[in-house]
Short mmCIF file of C-alpha atoms in Angstrom, two decimals:
data_model
loop_
_atom_site.label_atom_id
_atom_site.label_comp_id
_atom_site.label_asym_id
_atom_site.label_seq_id
_atom_site.Cartn_x
_atom_site.Cartn_y
_atom_site.Cartn_z
CA UNK A 134 9.72 -25.21 25.14
CA UNK A 135 12.58 -26.31 27.04
CA UNK A 136 15.40 -23.95 27.34
CA UNK A 137 18.70 -25.42 28.68
CA UNK A 138 21.74 -24.49 29.62
CA UNK A 139 24.19 -26.96 28.72
CA UNK A 140 27.05 -26.14 29.61
CA UNK A 141 27.94 -23.32 33.19
CA UNK A 142 31.27 -22.00 31.50
CA UNK A 143 29.68 -18.59 31.05
CA UNK A 144 28.22 -18.33 34.49
CA UNK A 145 31.14 -17.48 36.19
CA UNK A 146 30.95 -13.87 35.65
CA UNK A 147 27.20 -13.88 37.23
CA UNK A 148 28.71 -15.75 40.06
CA UNK A 149 31.52 -12.42 40.55
CA UNK A 150 28.47 -10.03 40.74
CA UNK A 151 26.86 -11.60 43.64
CA UNK A 152 29.86 -11.10 46.18
CA UNK A 153 27.79 -10.86 48.92
CA UNK A 154 27.07 -15.23 49.04
CA UNK A 155 29.67 -16.49 51.13
CA UNK A 156 30.31 -20.65 52.74
CA UNK A 157 29.15 -20.78 56.41
CA UNK A 158 31.32 -21.58 58.62
CA UNK A 159 29.15 -24.06 60.44
CA UNK A 160 27.08 -26.55 58.68
CA UNK A 161 23.64 -25.60 59.09
CA UNK A 162 22.16 -29.26 59.31
CA UNK A 163 23.58 -32.04 61.41
CA UNK A 164 24.54 -34.90 59.25
CA UNK A 165 22.18 -37.81 58.16
CA UNK A 166 23.62 -41.01 56.66
CA UNK A 167 21.09 -42.74 55.33
CA UNK A 168 19.80 -43.70 51.58
CA UNK A 169 18.85 -39.26 50.36
CA UNK A 170 20.61 -38.60 53.32
CA UNK A 171 24.01 -36.38 54.00
CA UNK A 172 26.62 -37.60 55.07
CA UNK A 173 29.88 -35.39 56.41
CA UNK A 174 33.12 -36.62 56.17
CA UNK A 175 36.30 -35.65 57.95
CA UNK A 176 39.66 -34.66 55.32
CA UNK A 177 42.69 -34.28 57.39
CA UNK A 178 45.14 -31.63 56.05
CA UNK A 179 44.92 -27.81 56.42
CA UNK A 180 46.19 -27.34 52.60
CA UNK A 181 44.14 -26.05 49.65
CA UNK A 182 40.44 -27.33 49.32
CA UNK A 183 40.73 -30.92 48.29
CA UNK A 184 38.57 -32.47 44.89
CA UNK A 185 36.66 -35.04 46.07
CA UNK A 186 34.51 -37.52 44.46
CA UNK A 187 31.88 -40.19 45.40
CA UNK A 188 30.60 -42.69 42.68
CA UNK A 189 32.48 -40.34 40.07
CA UNK A 190 30.94 -37.37 41.16
CA UNK A 191 32.31 -34.09 42.43
CA UNK A 192 31.18 -33.32 45.57
CA UNK A 193 31.24 -30.24 47.71
CA UNK A 194 33.23 -28.99 50.45
CA UNK A 195 33.84 -26.87 53.21
CA UNK A 196 36.93 -25.78 56.01
CA UNK A 197 36.21 -27.33 59.47
CA UNK A 198 38.59 -27.07 62.60
CA UNK A 199 40.67 -29.38 61.88
CA UNK A 200 41.51 -29.62 58.03
CA UNK A 201 38.19 -30.50 55.67
CA UNK A 202 34.39 -31.93 55.62
CA UNK A 203 33.07 -33.13 52.44
CA UNK A 204 28.89 -32.94 52.33
CA UNK A 205 28.62 -36.69 50.47
CA UNK A 206 24.90 -36.47 49.11
CA UNK A 207 23.44 -40.37 49.48
CA UNK A 208 21.65 -41.70 46.53
CA UNK A 209 18.03 -43.13 47.95
CA UNK A 210 19.30 -46.27 45.65
CA UNK A 211 22.81 -46.69 47.95
CA UNK A 212 23.31 -49.74 49.87
CA UNK A 213 23.80 -49.46 53.52
CA UNK A 214 27.53 -50.05 55.24
CA UNK A 215 31.03 -48.85 54.58
CA UNK A 216 31.13 -46.24 51.61
CA UNK A 217 34.24 -44.66 50.23
CA UNK A 218 34.92 -41.20 48.93
CA UNK A 219 37.96 -40.81 46.91
CA UNK A 220 40.16 -37.71 47.59
CA UNK A 221 43.53 -37.34 45.89
CA UNK A 222 44.11 -40.81 45.21
CA UNK A 223 42.97 -42.58 48.09
CA UNK A 224 39.87 -43.06 49.75
CA UNK A 225 37.90 -42.00 52.91
CA UNK A 226 35.39 -44.34 54.55
CA UNK A 227 32.26 -43.64 56.44
CA UNK A 228 28.84 -45.94 56.89
CA UNK A 229 25.37 -45.62 56.11
CA UNK A 230 22.84 -46.45 58.06
CA UNK A 231 19.65 -48.58 57.16
CA UNK A 232 16.59 -46.52 56.85
CA UNK A 233 13.06 -47.61 55.26
CA UNK A 234 10.97 -45.64 54.25
CA UNK A 235 6.82 -45.72 53.67
CA UNK A 236 4.63 -46.50 50.88
CA UNK A 237 1.99 -44.73 49.30
CA UNK A 238 -0.38 -45.70 47.03
CA UNK A 239 -1.85 -42.96 44.29
CA UNK A 240 -4.94 -43.56 41.52
CA UNK A 241 -4.14 -41.44 38.74
CA UNK A 242 -6.94 -41.07 36.37
CA UNK A 243 -4.17 -41.10 33.18
CA UNK A 244 -2.66 -44.22 32.87
CA UNK A 245 -0.47 -42.99 30.41
CA UNK A 246 1.77 -41.20 33.11
CA UNK A 247 1.65 -44.83 34.69
CA UNK A 248 2.52 -46.81 31.81
CA UNK A 249 3.85 -44.20 29.21
CA UNK A 250 3.43 -45.54 25.28
CA UNK A 251 7.01 -45.99 23.14
CA UNK A 252 5.99 -41.78 22.21
CA UNK A 253 6.35 -41.18 25.56
CA UNK A 254 8.95 -43.48 26.32
CA UNK A 255 10.90 -41.71 23.80
CA UNK A 256 10.04 -38.02 24.76
CA UNK A 257 11.05 -39.23 28.22
CA UNK A 258 14.54 -40.40 27.30
CA UNK A 259 14.97 -37.22 25.37
CA UNK A 260 14.00 -35.16 28.52
CA UNK A 261 15.96 -37.34 30.72
CA UNK A 262 19.28 -36.58 28.73
CA UNK A 263 18.71 -32.77 28.56
CA UNK A 264 18.04 -32.97 32.94
CA UNK A 265 21.39 -35.04 33.04
CA UNK A 266 23.72 -31.69 32.54
CA UNK A 267 21.77 -29.30 34.96
CA UNK A 268 21.63 -31.92 38.05
CA UNK A 269 25.25 -31.67 37.23
CA UNK A 270 25.59 -28.10 37.32
CA UNK A 271 29.18 -26.67 38.58
CA UNK A 272 28.38 -23.40 37.52
CA UNK A 273 32.11 -21.13 38.95
CA UNK A 274 32.48 -18.96 41.67
CA UNK A 275 29.10 -19.60 43.38
CA UNK A 276 29.08 -20.93 46.40
CA UNK A 277 25.62 -21.84 48.24
CA UNK A 278 24.22 -21.00 51.47
CA UNK A 279 23.13 -24.56 52.54
CA UNK A 280 20.54 -23.18 54.34
CA UNK A 281 16.96 -23.36 52.60
CA UNK A 282 13.53 -21.37 53.06
CA UNK A 283 10.07 -23.37 51.81
CA UNK A 284 10.01 -22.09 48.13
CA UNK A 285 6.59 -21.31 48.67
CA UNK A 286 3.91 -21.64 51.47
CA UNK A 287 1.72 -24.95 52.29
CA UNK A 288 2.24 -28.47 54.61
CA UNK A 289 4.38 -31.32 53.00
CA UNK A 290 1.19 -33.92 52.07
CA UNK A 291 4.15 -36.36 50.30
CA UNK A 292 7.66 -36.58 51.91
CA UNK A 293 10.91 -37.26 50.44
CA UNK A 294 11.64 -41.12 49.76
CA UNK A 295 8.12 -42.27 49.65
CA UNK A 296 7.92 -46.41 47.69
CA UNK A 297 5.43 -45.07 45.50
CA UNK A 298 3.00 -47.42 44.24
CA UNK A 299 0.63 -45.58 40.95
CA UNK A 300 -2.14 -47.55 40.61
CA UNK A 301 -0.99 -50.99 41.76
CA UNK A 302 2.12 -50.38 40.00
CA UNK A 303 5.27 -49.83 42.01
CA UNK A 304 7.39 -47.07 40.70
CA UNK A 305 11.06 -45.46 41.89
CA UNK A 306 10.83 -44.12 45.39
CA UNK A 307 9.35 -40.00 45.40
CA UNK A 308 12.81 -37.90 45.08
CA UNK A 309 11.70 -34.60 46.38
CA UNK A 310 8.98 -32.66 48.78
CA UNK A 311 5.41 -32.41 48.10
CA UNK A 312 4.02 -29.07 49.70
CA UNK A 313 0.50 -28.96 49.34
CA UNK A 314 -0.89 -24.80 47.82
CA UNK A 315 -3.34 -23.67 45.53
CA UNK A 316 -2.67 -22.99 41.93
CA UNK A 317 -1.29 -19.43 41.27
CA UNK A 318 0.59 -19.19 44.82
CA UNK A 319 4.19 -17.75 44.10
CA UNK A 320 6.78 -20.02 44.22
CA UNK A 321 10.55 -18.81 45.48
CA UNK A 322 13.88 -19.29 45.29
CA UNK A 323 15.04 -20.85 48.83
CA UNK A 324 17.94 -20.31 48.12
CA UNK A 325 19.96 -17.49 45.68
CA UNK A 326 21.36 -19.31 42.24
CA UNK A 327 21.06 -19.35 38.71
CA UNK A 328 18.72 -21.10 36.50
CA UNK A 329 20.13 -23.60 34.29
CA UNK A 330 17.16 -25.45 32.68
CA UNK A 331 13.22 -24.81 32.25
CA UNK A 332 10.80 -26.48 29.99
CA UNK A 333 7.60 -28.47 30.05
CA UNK A 334 8.53 -31.89 30.64
CA UNK A 335 6.72 -35.54 31.08
CA UNK A 336 6.29 -35.91 34.66
CA UNK A 337 7.36 -33.09 36.05
CA UNK A 338 5.29 -31.04 34.26
CA UNK A 339 6.05 -27.33 33.90
CA UNK A 340 9.95 -27.01 35.80
CA UNK A 341 12.73 -24.79 36.57
CA UNK A 342 16.49 -26.17 37.44
CA UNK A 343 17.91 -23.88 39.71
CA UNK A 344 21.43 -24.17 40.67
CA UNK A 345 23.06 -23.15 44.25
CA UNK A 346 26.62 -23.76 43.52
CA UNK A 347 29.54 -26.60 43.93
CA UNK A 348 26.65 -29.32 43.29
CA UNK A 349 24.07 -28.04 45.09
CA UNK A 350 21.02 -28.30 42.53
CA UNK A 351 16.88 -27.62 42.75
CA UNK A 352 13.83 -28.67 40.89
CA UNK A 353 10.66 -27.20 41.54
CA UNK A 354 8.16 -28.87 39.38
CA UNK A 355 4.39 -29.08 38.29
CA UNK A 356 4.54 -25.23 38.14
CA UNK A 357 0.86 -24.03 36.22
CA UNK A 358 3.92 -20.78 34.80
CA UNK A 359 7.54 -20.68 34.59
CA UNK A 360 8.81 -16.80 35.53
CA UNK A 361 12.38 -16.76 35.25
CA UNK A 362 14.41 -17.69 31.84
CA UNK A 363 17.42 -19.64 31.33
CA UNK A 364 20.97 -18.28 32.64
CA UNK A 365 18.75 -15.92 34.69
CA UNK A 366 20.71 -15.12 38.41
CA UNK A 367 18.39 -15.21 41.31
CA UNK A 368 18.18 -14.57 44.88
CA UNK A 369 17.00 -16.12 47.91
CA UNK A 370 12.62 -14.92 48.23
CA UNK A 371 12.60 -13.56 43.70
CA UNK A 372 9.72 -15.21 41.78
CA UNK A 373 10.46 -18.52 39.95
CA UNK A 374 6.60 -19.55 39.04
CA UNK A 375 3.52 -20.10 40.58
CA UNK A 376 1.75 -23.44 41.78
CA UNK A 377 -0.06 -25.54 39.39
CA UNK A 378 -1.00 -29.52 38.51
CA UNK A 379 1.11 -30.05 35.54
CA UNK A 380 2.60 -33.46 34.40
CA UNK A 381 2.59 -36.28 36.74
CA UNK A 382 0.14 -34.68 39.79
CA UNK A 383 -3.15 -35.07 41.11
CA UNK A 384 -3.50 -31.89 42.25
CA UNK A 385 -2.09 -28.21 42.69
CA UNK A 386 1.06 -28.57 45.00
CA UNK A 387 4.53 -27.65 44.44
CA UNK A 388 7.41 -30.71 44.32
CA UNK A 389 11.01 -29.83 45.26
CA UNK A 390 13.83 -31.75 44.89
CA UNK A 391 16.79 -30.98 46.37
CA UNK A 392 20.45 -32.91 44.74
CA UNK A 393 23.93 -33.24 45.82
CA UNK A 394 26.56 -34.23 43.92
CA UNK A 395 23.98 -35.68 41.31
CA UNK A 396 22.09 -37.41 44.42
CA UNK A 397 18.68 -36.22 45.31
CA UNK A 398 18.30 -35.74 48.85
CA UNK A 399 15.97 -34.82 51.36
CA UNK A 400 14.87 -30.31 51.34
CA UNK A 401 14.07 -31.45 55.04
CA UNK A 402 17.65 -31.28 55.83
CA UNK A 403 18.33 -27.99 54.48
CA UNK A 404 15.34 -25.87 55.58
#
């Protein structure tokens, strides 16, 4: 069963209860303005927090010494060169540097996980429609810490951004971080948040979407068990589920995706 929180208005009351959350005074990571990275763009001015968008998506902002900064997630498919954010009707430029990710070749026994049939494609389309609002979740009053714990113990087996080739066929690059771990090992929230979607998906298997606030969203995929429900408020370290190999997976592991302004970025930047 798939449970979805399609609108996040009702989460405002939950956020108020989490009074210990606060915006960090200093960003806990260095900018990495590459495809799949994060750009920090300075916005001059001492007034209230500006409304910032990038490619039509709302962008997280933080107070800085001289005004504000926009924390911009850069999609893996972004082209290097000049880009712009929109701030109150004006454009502020920034530059994306090039980055080439390595290639990974994977052999799957189930050909349908490589080339879905018509029934599978219809299912995938339905699931993508469910996932779209989860990736854009912006629960009122929720402020992300931007400093995360690794959600389960284990080594990294597939890095973010890998250009993936399944059974000889190129597919979309790897939009998350894979952590090798035994089946049944606990998967815990890397930071506080609200569960906005759970379900059993064609590619992701049993999965949890966790909104951390201000457009910062985590996906935890291939779980053997999900132990949270839609709308549940969790603290950093709370149990979300258990490691598995559901969906498109060759062995037990956790796939963790992290998204800013609906752009999947490298989770290692936030660890």
